Amino acid sequence: MTSNDDYVLQMMQEQGMVSAGQIDEAVLSLKDTGETVIDHLIRTEQVSEVEVLHLIAGQFGMEVVTIDPAGLDANLATVMTSEDARKYGVVPLHKAGDTLTVAMADPLNYDALDRLRFVLKCNVEGVVAPRADIVKALDTLYPGESDMDSLLRDIDDSAVDVETRGSSLDEQLGVHDASESDAPIIKLVGMIIMEAFLRRASDIHLEPLETRFRVRYRIDGALQDMEPPPKRLQSAILQRVKIMAGMKISEKRTPQDGRIQVNVKGRDLDLRVSSVPTNHGESIVMRILDKQNVALGLPQLGFLSDDQTRFEQLIGLPDGVLLVTGPTGSGKTTTLYACLGQINRPDRKIITVEDPVEYQMTGINQVQVNRDVGLDFSVALRSILRQAPNIVMIGEIRDSETADIAMEAALTGHLVFSTLHTNDAPSAVTRLQDMGVKPFLVASAVQAVMAQRLVRCICAECKEERKPTARELKMLGEAGAASIASATLWHGRGCPACSLTGFKGRKGIFEIFMMSDAIQRMIFDQRPANELRVAAREAGMRTLREDGLLKVASGMTSLEEVLLATMGDAN
């Protein structure tokens, strides 16, 4: 019933509403059902919902109300979207000035009020109402429930076993191969995937918690809570996903990986599925790989014109190593695929070594690492060099052997692309040396290193001017503040087009570290990364933050986004 049932149960005991014995008996009867103790006590009429609401509201100075659906102001439906009202479980009752009063069934759900204040850009105050009143009021204010709402209402406790396999989303939603009791769960999982695609999500997170089953989508790099299915459906949903991904449904104690291929509205999607056992069930993450996204060209990555010209010259070189660095999720693989797409021509042989092969590219030979048979990066790389390729792409340099082979390949006339995990571009040099690569190999083979981060783009539909805050100016420092002093700053107000986030889509900010004679001598002398960074900046390298601030000034992204992405780049 609430987000903190233990606290409420303690209050109920202190007020004599229930006994410890009643609570213990409820806990035993609820084992593996997913229902909460308080919901069970209310359903079995040991306490009334109104009594519980009055108890909680009295502790926090909130008012308990009853809602007459006929007396609701229809204009309030425009204050917030149906999606937000249902997701947070609130009903807008009235608005006076800058304060909106909403009714909620869970008075301890402070997070919902905080999120609504942020989303609606106004003060939001809560009152308490019975859950049945909330449901009726939502149906009155927002007629026409979603397919998922209707489906959840139709699923009963018998729909707990899923034994069918399907590889296309059309089949899942059409349930051609399912028994009658399985069909609702299959449809529900299909709708979760469909909704994620329509919202441009990159990941789907299914997370079993103690009293609820959380579903979150990662959209433009930020996780967003979705309206969760009931806790009682947790096992069936997870089981269905594991069947679709080809995992062992009987194995729940060890991590597993799988893959789902579906077609959504004519788009082929590849879902990489990972499960990890947690305290309250298996946590599953589905990473969505849209095969059409691999068609991104260099202009779509977010380069400024001078950086794009410089980068196009680098990927047009006949030999050498070009490294792309950054943390997980910074778009390194997308950049490498964009490079290969740019230079993929019939007169060139391109071979990649990947773990895993994320996108199939026409005209390119792609090798999947398989450690079970001894095919790791170094073994695969040695073999493909005997295939006489012009261009080689290595998914990631992870060890000294792979690094040495990559450097030697570059010195023998191959153009080598790869990724490395470092915070900035100059640090890639010292990282390679730490792996055991000799300084003369690094200096001779590496042509350039590009560090990158992803920042969210301001929604064009709700873009508006703003001024930097004192905190942001302090974080920028004198030099950074001076660089944007005359610029017009923008942010997204939030609108239906961007799901009220103010952002839509992401692009990169970049730092290109080019080799020069002076820097090569410094690498020979094994100078530290901070000295290489100073020398590169003197030679004209633009740092991640400097590149980001130029994109802030252009109106592409917000100052806050750049500051968050470049916290380690204070200079």
Coordinates of C-alpha atoms in Angstrom, one line a residue:
M1 CA 0.0 0.0 0.0
T2 CA 2.8 2.4 0.9
S3 CA 6.4 2.8 0.1
N4 CA 7.4 2.1 3.7
D5 CA 5.2 -0.6 5.0
D6 CA 7.4 -1.6 8.0
Y7 CA 7.1 1.9 9.4
V8 CA 3.3 1.9 9.0
L9 CA 2.9 -1.5 10.6
Q10 CA 4.9 -0.3 13.6
M11 CA 2.5 2.7 14.0
M12 CA -0.5 0.4 13.6
Q13 CA 0.8 -1.8 16.4
E14 CA 1.5 1.2 18.7
Q15 CA -2.1 2.4 18.1
G16 CA -3.6 -1.1 18.8
M17 CA -5.0 -1.5 15.3
V18 CA -3.3 -4.8 14.8
S19 CA -1.3 -7.3 16.9
A20 CA 2.1 -8.8 16.3
G21 CA 0.4 -12.1 15.9
Q22 CA -1.8 -10.8 13.1
I23 CA 1.2 -9.4 11.3
D24 CA 3.2 -12.7 11.6
E25 CA 0.3 -14.7 10.4
A26 CA -0.1 -12.3 7.4
V27 CA 3.6 -12.6 6.5
L28 CA 3.4 -16.4 6.5
S29 CA 0.3 -16.5 4.3
L30 CA 1.9 -14.0 1.8
K31 CA 5.1 -16.0 1.1
D32 CA 5.9 -15.8 -2.6
T33 CA 2.5 -14.1 -3.5
G34 CA 3.9 -10.6 -3.9
E35 CA 1.0 -9.0 -1.9
T36 CA 2.1 -6.6 0.9
V37 CA 1.2 -7.2 4.5
I38 CA -0.9 -4.1 4.8
D39 CA -2.9 -4.9 1.6
H40 CA -3.5 -8.4 3.0
L41 CA -4.8 -6.9 6.3
I42 CA -7.1 -4.6 4.4
R43 CA -8.3 -7.3 1.9
T44 CA -9.1 -9.6 4.8
E45 CA -11.0 -6.8 6.6
Q46 CA -8.7 -6.9 9.7
V47 CA -8.3 -3.2 9.3
S48 CA -9.9 -0.6 7.0
E49 CA -8.0 1.4 4.4
V50 CA -9.6 4.6 5.7
E51 CA -8.3 3.9 9.2
V52 CA -4.8 3.3 7.9
L53 CA -4.9 6.5 5.8
H54 CA -6.1 8.6 8.7
L55 CA -3.3 7.1 10.9
I56 CA -0.5 8.0 8.3
A57 CA -2.0 11.3 7.4
G58 CA -2.2 12.4 11.0
Q59 CA 1.5 11.6 11.5
F60 CA 2.5 13.9 8.7
G61 CA -0.2 16.6 8.9
M62 CA -1.9 15.6 5.7
E63 CA -5.6 15.8 5.0
V64 CA -7.7 12.7 4.1
V65 CA -10.3 13.4 1.4
T66 CA -12.9 11.5 -0.6
I67 CA -13.1 12.2 -4.3
D68 CA -16.4 12.7 -6.1
P69 CA -15.5 11.9 -9.8
A70 CA -18.5 14.0 -10.9
G71 CA -17.2 17.0 -9.1
L72 CA -13.8 17.0 -10.8
D73 CA -12.8 20.0 -13.0
A74 CA -12.2 18.6 -16.5
N75 CA -9.7 21.4 -17.2
L76 CA -7.3 19.9 -14.6
A77 CA -6.6 17.1 -17.1
T78 CA -4.5 19.6 -19.0
V79 CA -2.3 20.3 -15.9
M80 CA -0.5 17.0 -16.2
T81 CA -0.5 14.2 -18.7
S82 CA -2.5 11.0 -18.2
E83 CA 0.9 9.1 -18.4
D84 CA 2.3 11.1 -15.4
A85 CA -0.9 10.9 -13.4
R86 CA -1.1 7.2 -13.7
K87 CA 2.7 6.6 -13.3
Y88 CA 2.8 8.6 -10.0
G89 CA -0.7 7.5 -8.9
V90 CA -2.0 11.0 -8.3
V91 CA -5.1 13.0 -9.2
P92 CA -5.0 16.8 -9.7
L93 CA -7.7 18.3 -7.5
H94 CA -7.3 22.0 -7.8
K95 CA -4.7 24.7 -8.6
A96 CA -4.4 28.0 -6.8
G97 CA -1.7 30.3 -8.0
D98 CA 1.6 28.4 -8.3
T99 CA 0.4 25.5 -6.1
L100 CA -1.2 22.3 -7.4
T101 CA -3.0 20.0 -4.9
V102 CA -3.0 16.3 -5.8
A103 CA -4.6 13.3 -4.2
M104 CA -2.5 10.2 -3.7
A105 CA -3.1 6.8 -2.1
D106 CA 0.4 6.5 -0.8
P107 CA 1.1 9.5 1.6
L108 CA 4.7 8.3 2.1
N109 CA 5.6 8.5 -1.6
Y110 CA 7.6 11.8 -1.3
D111 CA 9.5 10.9 -4.5
A112 CA 6.4 11.3 -6.6
L113 CA 5.7 14.8 -5.3
D114 CA 9.4 15.8 -5.8
R115 CA 9.4 14.5 -9.4
L116 CA 6.1 16.2 -10.1
R117 CA 7.5 19.5 -8.8
F118 CA 10.4 19.1 -11.2
V119 CA 8.3 18.0 -14.2
L120 CA 5.5 20.6 -13.7
K121 CA 7.7 23.5 -12.6
C122 CA 5.3 24.4 -9.8
N123 CA 4.7 23.7 -6.1
V124 CA 2.9 20.4 -5.6
E125 CA 1.1 19.6 -2.3
G126 CA -0.5 16.2 -1.5
V127 CA -3.6 15.1 0.2
V128 CA -4.6 11.4 0.9
A129 CA -7.5 9.5 -0.7
P130 CA -8.5 5.8 -0.9
R131 CA -7.0 3.9 -3.8
A132 CA -10.4 3.1 -5.3
D133 CA -11.2 6.8 -5.4
I134 CA -7.9 7.5 -7.1
V135 CA -8.6 4.9 -9.8
K136 CA -12.2 6.1 -10.5
A137 CA -11.0 9.7 -10.6
L138 CA -8.2 8.9 -13.1
D139 CA -10.6 7.0 -15.3
T140 CA -12.9 10.1 -15.2
L141 CA -10.3 12.7 -15.9
Y142 CA -8.4 10.6 -18.4
P143 CA -10.9 8.4 -20.2
G144 CA -9.6 5.6 -22.4
E145 CA -7.0 3.6 -20.6
S146 CA -3.9 2.3 -22.4
D147 CA -3.7 -1.2 -23.7
M148 CA -1.2 -2.1 -20.9
D149 CA -3.6 -0.8 -18.2
S150 CA -6.4 -2.9 -19.6
L151 CA -4.1 -5.9 -19.9
L152 CA -2.8 -5.7 -16.4
R153 CA -6.4 -5.6 -15.1
D154 CA -7.2 -8.7 -17.0
I155 CA -4.2 -10.8 -15.8
D156 CA -5.1 -13.0 -12.9
D157 CA -3.1 -15.2 -10.6
S158 CA -3.4 -18.2 -13.0
A159 CA -1.1 -16.5 -15.6
V160 CA 2.1 -17.5 -13.9
D161 CA 3.7 -20.0 -16.2
V162 CA 5.1 -19.2 -19.6
E163 CA 6.4 -22.2 -21.7
T164 CA 6.3 -20.8 -25.2
R165 CA 9.0 -19.3 -27.3
G166 CA 8.7 -16.5 -29.9
S167 CA 11.2 -14.5 -31.8
S168 CA 9.2 -11.7 -33.3
L169 CA 7.2 -9.1 -31.4
D170 CA 4.3 -9.5 -33.8
E171 CA 4.0 -13.1 -32.8
Q172 CA 4.2 -12.2 -29.1
L173 CA 1.5 -9.5 -29.3
G174 CA -0.5 -11.8 -31.6
V175 CA 0.1 -14.8 -29.2
H176 CA -0.2 -17.3 -32.1
D177 CA 1.8 -19.9 -30.2
A178 CA 0.6 -19.4 -26.7
S179 CA -2.0 -21.1 -24.5
E180 CA -4.9 -19.0 -23.3
S181 CA -3.4 -18.5 -19.8
D182 CA 0.0 -17.6 -21.1
A183 CA -1.2 -15.0 -23.6
P184 CA -1.6 -12.0 -21.2
I185 CA 2.0 -12.3 -19.9
I186 CA 3.4 -12.7 -23.5
K187 CA 1.4 -9.6 -24.5
L188 CA 2.6 -7.7 -21.5
V189 CA 6.3 -8.5 -22.2
G190 CA 5.8 -7.5 -25.8
M191 CA 4.2 -4.2 -24.8
I192 CA 7.1 -3.4 -22.5
I193 CA 9.5 -3.9 -25.4
M194 CA 7.2 -2.0 -27.8
E195 CA 6.9 0.9 -25.3
A196 CA 10.7 1.1 -24.9
F197 CA 11.2 1.3 -28.6
L198 CA 8.6 4.0 -29.1
R199 CA 10.2 6.1 -26.3
R200 CA 13.7 5.7 -27.9
A201 CA 15.0 3.8 -24.9
S202 CA 18.4 2.2 -25.1
D203 CA 17.9 -0.2 -22.2
I204 CA 15.0 -1.9 -20.3
H205 CA 15.7 -2.6 -16.6
L206 CA 13.5 -5.1 -14.8
E207 CA 14.4 -4.9 -11.2
P208 CA 12.8 -7.0 -8.4
L209 CA 12.6 -5.0 -5.1
E210 CA 11.3 -6.0 -1.8
T211 CA 7.7 -4.9 -2.2
R212 CA 7.5 -3.9 -5.8
F213 CA 8.7 -4.9 -9.3
R214 CA 10.3 -1.8 -10.9
V215 CA 10.5 -1.3 -14.6
R216 CA 12.8 1.5 -15.9
Y217 CA 13.8 2.7 -19.4
R218 CA 17.1 4.4 -20.1
I219 CA 16.2 7.3 -22.4
D220 CA 18.9 9.6 -23.7
G221 CA 21.2 8.2 -21.1
A222 CA 18.9 8.8 -18.1
L223 CA 16.9 6.1 -16.3
Q224 CA 13.1 6.9 -16.1
D225 CA 10.6 4.9 -14.0
M226 CA 7.7 3.4 -15.9
E227 CA 4.4 2.4 -14.4
P228 CA 5.3 -1.0 -12.8
P229 CA 3.4 -4.3 -13.2
P230 CA 2.0 -5.8 -10.0
K231 CA 4.6 -7.6 -7.9
R232 CA 2.7 -10.9 -8.2
L233 CA 3.6 -10.9 -12.0
Q234 CA 7.3 -10.6 -11.4
S235 CA 8.2 -14.3 -11.7
A236 CA 6.1 -14.8 -14.8
I237 CA 7.5 -11.7 -16.6
L238 CA 11.1 -12.6 -15.8
Q239 CA 10.5 -16.2 -16.9
R240 CA 9.0 -15.1 -20.2
V241 CA 12.0 -12.9 -21.0
K242 CA 14.4 -15.7 -20.2
I243 CA 12.6 -18.0 -22.5
M244 CA 12.7 -15.5 -25.3
A245 CA 16.4 -14.9 -24.7
G246 CA 17.2 -18.6 -24.8
M247 CA 18.3 -18.7 -21.1
K248 CA 17.9 -21.6 -18.7
I249 CA 14.7 -20.8 -16.8
S250 CA 15.5 -23.3 -14.0
E251 CA 18.8 -21.6 -13.2
K252 CA 18.3 -18.6 -11.0
R253 CA 21.5 -18.6 -8.9
T254 CA 24.1 -17.6 -11.5
P255 CA 24.3 -14.8 -14.1
Q256 CA 23.2 -15.5 -17.6
D257 CA 23.4 -13.8 -21.0
G258 CA 21.0 -14.2 -23.9
R259 CA 19.7 -12.5 -27.0
I260 CA 16.3 -11.6 -28.4
Q261 CA 15.7 -10.6 -32.0
V262 CA 12.4 -8.9 -32.7
N263 CA 10.8 -6.7 -35.3
V264 CA 8.9 -3.6 -34.2
K265 CA 7.0 -1.6 -36.7
G266 CA 9.2 -2.8 -39.5
R267 CA 12.5 -2.2 -37.5
D268 CA 14.8 -5.1 -36.7
L269 CA 15.9 -4.8 -33.1
D270 CA 18.5 -6.9 -31.3
L271 CA 18.1 -7.2 -27.6
R272 CA 21.1 -8.2 -25.5
V273 CA 19.8 -9.7 -22.3
S274 CA 21.7 -10.0 -19.0
S275 CA 20.3 -11.5 -15.8
V276 CA 21.9 -11.3 -12.3
P277 CA 20.5 -12.9 -9.2
T278 CA 19.6 -10.4 -6.4
N279 CA 18.1 -10.6 -3.0
H280 CA 14.5 -10.4 -4.3
G281 CA 14.7 -12.2 -7.6
E282 CA 16.6 -11.9 -10.9
S283 CA 17.4 -8.5 -12.2
I284 CA 17.3 -8.4 -16.0
V285 CA 18.6 -5.7 -18.3
M286 CA 17.7 -5.7 -22.0
R287 CA 20.0 -3.5 -24.1
I288 CA 18.2 -2.5 -27.3
L289 CA 20.4 -2.4 -30.5
D290 CA 18.5 -0.7 -33.4
K291 CA 20.2 -1.9 -36.5
Q292 CA 19.2 1.3 -38.4
N293 CA 21.2 3.4 -35.9
V294 CA 24.4 2.0 -37.4
A295 CA 23.7 4.1 -40.5
L296 CA 24.8 7.2 -38.5
G297 CA 27.4 9.2 -40.4
L298 CA 30.1 11.4 -38.9
P299 CA 28.0 14.6 -39.2
Q300 CA 25.3 13.0 -37.0
L301 CA 27.8 12.3 -34.2
G302 CA 28.0 16.0 -33.2
F303 CA 31.4 17.2 -34.5
L304 CA 32.0 20.9 -34.9
S305 CA 33.2 21.6 -38.5
D306 CA 36.9 21.8 -37.7
D307 CA 36.9 18.6 -35.7
Q308 CA 35.0 16.8 -38.4
T309 CA 37.5 17.9 -41.0
R310 CA 40.4 16.8 -38.8
F311 CA 38.8 13.4 -38.0
E312 CA 37.9 12.7 -41.6
Q313 CA 41.6 13.2 -42.5
L314 CA 42.6 10.8 -39.7
I315 CA 40.3 8.0 -40.8
G316 CA 41.6 8.5 -44.4
L317 CA 45.2 7.7 -43.4
P318 CA 46.7 4.5 -44.9
D319 CA 48.1 3.2 -41.7
G320 CA 48.4 3.9 -37.9
V321 CA 46.3 3.4 -34.8
L322 CA 43.3 5.6 -34.1
L323 CA 41.9 5.1 -30.5
V324 CA 38.5 6.2 -29.2
T325 CA 38.4 6.5 -25.4
G326 CA 35.8 7.1 -22.8
P327 CA 33.8 5.3 -20.1
T328 CA 31.1 2.7 -20.8
G329 CA 28.1 4.2 -22.5
S330 CA 30.0 7.1 -24.0
G331 CA 29.2 6.1 -27.6
K332 CA 32.7 4.7 -28.6
T333 CA 31.3 1.8 -30.6
T334 CA 28.8 4.0 -32.4
T335 CA 31.7 6.3 -33.4
L336 CA 33.8 3.3 -34.7
Y337 CA 30.9 2.0 -36.8
A338 CA 30.4 5.5 -38.2
C339 CA 34.1 5.5 -39.2
L340 CA 33.8 2.1 -40.9
G341 CA 30.7 3.2 -42.7
Q342 CA 32.5 6.3 -44.0
I343 CA 35.5 4.4 -45.4
N344 CA 33.8 1.2 -46.4
R345 CA 34.4 0.9 -50.2
P346 CA 34.7 -2.0 -52.6
D347 CA 38.4 -1.6 -53.0
R348 CA 39.2 -2.0 -49.3
K349 CA 39.1 -5.1 -47.1
I350 CA 37.8 -4.4 -43.6
I351 CA 37.8 -7.0 -40.8
T352 CA 36.6 -6.4 -37.3
V353 CA 37.1 -8.4 -34.0
E354 CA 34.3 -7.7 -31.6
D355 CA 32.9 -9.0 -28.3
P356 CA 30.0 -9.1 -29.1
V357 CA 29.3 -8.2 -32.8
E358 CA 26.7 -5.5 -32.1
Y359 CA 25.6 -4.6 -35.6
Q360 CA 25.9 -6.4 -38.9
M361 CA 27.5 -4.3 -41.5
T362 CA 27.3 -5.0 -45.2
G363 CA 30.6 -5.5 -47.0
I364 CA 32.6 -5.9 -43.7
N365 CA 34.0 -9.2 -42.3
Q366 CA 33.1 -9.3 -38.6
V367 CA 34.6 -11.8 -36.2
Q368 CA 32.9 -12.7 -33.0
V369 CA 35.3 -13.5 -30.0
N370 CA 34.6 -16.9 -28.5
R371 CA 36.8 -17.6 -25.5
D372 CA 35.2 -21.0 -25.0
V373 CA 37.1 -22.3 -28.0
G374 CA 40.2 -20.1 -27.4
L375 CA 39.3 -17.4 -29.9
D376 CA 40.1 -14.2 -27.9
F377 CA 41.1 -10.8 -29.2
S378 CA 44.9 -11.6 -29.6
V379 CA 44.3 -15.0 -31.4
A380 CA 41.7 -13.5 -33.7
L381 CA 43.9 -10.5 -34.5
R382 CA 46.8 -12.7 -35.4
S383 CA 44.6 -14.7 -37.7
I384 CA 42.9 -11.8 -39.5
L385 CA 46.2 -10.1 -40.2
R386 CA 47.0 -13.1 -42.4
Q387 CA 43.9 -12.2 -44.4
A388 CA 45.6 -9.1 -45.8
P389 CA 43.1 -6.5 -44.7
N390 CA 43.5 -2.8 -45.3
I391 CA 41.6 -1.8 -42.2
V392 CA 41.2 -3.6 -38.8
M393 CA 38.8 -2.7 -36.1
I394 CA 39.4 -4.2 -32.6
G395 CA 36.4 -3.8 -30.2
E396 CA 38.6 -3.0 -27.3
I397 CA 42.3 -3.3 -26.3
R398 CA 42.2 -5.1 -23.0
D399 CA 45.7 -6.6 -22.6
S400 CA 49.3 -6.1 -23.5
E401 CA 49.3 -8.9 -26.2
T402 CA 46.4 -7.4 -28.1
A403 CA 48.0 -3.9 -27.8
D404 CA 51.3 -5.1 -29.1
I405 CA 49.8 -6.8 -32.1
A406 CA 47.7 -3.7 -32.9
M407 CA 50.8 -1.5 -32.8
E408 CA 52.8 -3.9 -35.0
A409 CA 49.9 -4.1 -37.4
A410 CA 49.9 -0.3 -37.7
L411 CA 53.6 -0.3 -38.4
T412 CA 53.2 -2.9 -41.2
G413 CA 50.8 -0.9 -43.2
H414 CA 47.3 -1.4 -41.6
L415 CA 44.9 1.2 -40.4
V416 CA 43.7 0.1 -36.9
F417 CA 40.7 1.4 -35.0
S418 CA 40.1 0.4 -31.4
T419 CA 38.7 1.7 -28.0
L420 CA 40.3 2.1 -24.6
H421 CA 38.9 3.0 -21.2
T422 CA 40.5 6.3 -20.1
N423 CA 39.1 9.5 -18.9
D424 CA 40.8 11.8 -21.4
A425 CA 42.8 11.4 -24.6
P426 CA 46.4 12.0 -23.5
S427 CA 45.9 9.3 -20.7
A428 CA 45.6 6.7 -23.4
V429 CA 49.4 6.9 -24.0
T430 CA 50.2 6.2 -20.4
R431 CA 47.5 3.5 -20.3
L432 CA 49.2 1.6 -23.2
Q433 CA 52.6 2.0 -21.5
D434 CA 51.1 0.6 -18.2
M435 CA 50.0 -2.4 -20.3
G436 CA 53.6 -3.0 -21.2
V437 CA 53.6 -1.5 -24.7
K438 CA 57.1 -0.1 -25.4
P439 CA 57.1 3.8 -25.7
F440 CA 58.7 3.7 -29.2
L441 CA 55.8 1.5 -30.4
V442 CA 53.2 3.9 -29.0
A443 CA 54.9 7.0 -30.4
S444 CA 55.5 5.4 -33.8
A445 CA 52.1 3.7 -34.3
V446 CA 49.4 5.9 -32.7
Q447 CA 48.3 8.6 -35.0
A448 CA 45.6 10.1 -32.7
V449 CA 43.4 9.5 -29.7
M450 CA 39.9 10.9 -29.4
A451 CA 38.1 11.0 -26.0
Q452 CA 34.3 11.5 -26.1
R453 CA 31.2 11.8 -23.9
L454 CA 27.5 12.0 -24.8
V455 CA 25.4 14.9 -23.8
R456 CA 21.6 15.3 -24.2
C457 CA 20.3 17.7 -26.8
I458 CA 17.8 20.4 -25.9
C459 CA 14.3 19.6 -27.2
A460 CA 13.6 21.9 -30.1
E461 CA 9.9 22.0 -29.3
C462 CA 10.3 23.6 -25.8
K463 CA 13.6 25.4 -26.1
E464 CA 13.9 28.6 -24.1
E465 CA 16.6 31.1 -22.9
R466 CA 18.0 30.9 -19.5
K467 CA 20.8 32.4 -17.4
P468 CA 23.6 30.5 -15.7
T469 CA 23.3 29.9 -12.0
A470 CA 25.9 31.1 -9.5
R471 CA 26.8 27.5 -8.8
E472 CA 27.4 26.8 -12.5
L473 CA 29.6 29.9 -12.9
K474 CA 31.6 28.8 -9.9
M475 CA 32.1 25.3 -11.4
L476 CA 33.2 26.8 -14.7
G477 CA 35.9 29.0 -13.1
E478 CA 37.0 32.3 -14.5
A479 CA 38.2 31.1 -17.9
G480 CA 35.0 29.0 -18.5
A481 CA 32.7 31.7 -17.3
A482 CA 34.4 34.2 -19.6
S483 CA 34.0 31.8 -22.6
I484 CA 30.2 31.9 -22.3
A485 CA 29.8 35.5 -21.0
S486 CA 28.4 36.8 -24.3
A487 CA 26.6 33.6 -25.3
T488 CA 22.8 32.9 -25.2
L489 CA 22.2 29.9 -23.0
W490 CA 19.2 27.6 -23.5
H491 CA 17.3 24.9 -21.7
G492 CA 14.3 22.7 -22.4
R493 CA 11.1 23.7 -20.5
G494 CA 9.6 20.2 -20.9
C495 CA 6.8 19.2 -23.3
P496 CA 5.0 16.1 -24.5
A497 CA 7.5 15.7 -27.4
C498 CA 10.4 15.1 -25.0
S499 CA 8.3 13.4 -22.3
L500 CA 8.6 16.6 -20.2
T501 CA 12.4 16.1 -19.7
G502 CA 13.5 19.1 -21.8
F503 CA 15.9 16.9 -23.8
K504 CA 15.5 14.8 -27.0
G505 CA 18.4 12.8 -28.4
R506 CA 22.2 12.8 -27.7
K507 CA 25.3 14.0 -29.4
G508 CA 29.0 13.8 -28.6
I509 CA 31.6 16.2 -27.2
F510 CA 35.1 15.4 -28.3
E511 CA 38.8 15.9 -27.4
I512 CA 41.2 15.0 -30.3
F513 CA 44.8 14.4 -29.2
M514 CA 47.0 14.5 -32.3
M515 CA 50.6 13.2 -32.5
S516 CA 53.3 15.7 -33.3
D517 CA 57.1 15.5 -33.3
A518 CA 57.3 17.2 -29.9
I519 CA 54.7 14.9 -28.4
Q520 CA 56.4 11.8 -29.9
R521 CA 59.6 12.9 -28.2
M522 CA 57.8 13.3 -24.9
I523 CA 56.3 9.8 -25.3
F524 CA 59.8 8.4 -25.9
D525 CA 60.9 10.0 -22.7
Q526 CA 57.9 8.6 -20.9
R527 CA 56.6 11.9 -19.7
P528 CA 53.4 11.8 -17.6
A529 CA 49.9 12.3 -19.0
N530 CA 49.5 15.8 -17.5
E531 CA 52.6 17.1 -19.3
L532 CA 51.3 15.5 -22.6
R533 CA 48.0 17.3 -22.0
V534 CA 49.7 20.7 -21.5
A535 CA 51.7 20.2 -24.7
A536 CA 48.7 19.1 -26.7
R537 CA 46.7 22.1 -25.6
E538 CA 49.5 24.4 -26.5
A539 CA 49.4 22.7 -30.0
G540 CA 45.7 23.6 -30.3
M541 CA 43.8 20.6 -28.7
R542 CA 40.4 21.5 -27.5
T543 CA 39.4 19.8 -24.3
L544 CA 36.1 18.0 -23.7
R545 CA 34.8 20.9 -21.6
E546 CA 35.9 23.5 -24.1
D547 CA 34.2 21.6 -26.9
G548 CA 31.1 21.2 -24.8
L549 CA 31.0 24.9 -24.0
L550 CA 31.1 25.7 -27.7
K551 CA 28.1 23.4 -28.1
V552 CA 26.3 25.1 -25.2
A553 CA 26.9 28.5 -27.0
S554 CA 25.5 27.0 -30.2
G555 CA 22.3 26.0 -28.4
M556 CA 22.8 22.3 -29.0
T557 CA 22.9 21.3 -25.3
S558 CA 22.6 22.8 -21.8
L559 CA 25.4 24.1 -19.6
E560 CA 24.4 21.6 -16.8
E561 CA 24.8 18.7 -19.2
V562 CA 28.3 19.7 -20.1
L563 CA 29.3 20.3 -16.5
L564 CA 28.0 16.9 -15.5
A565 CA 29.8 15.1 -18.4
T566 CA 33.1 16.9 -17.7
M567 CA 33.4 16.9 -14.0
G568 CA 37.0 15.7 -14.2
D569 CA 38.0 18.3 -16.7
A570 CA 38.3 21.5 -14.6
N571 CA 40.8 23.2 -16.9

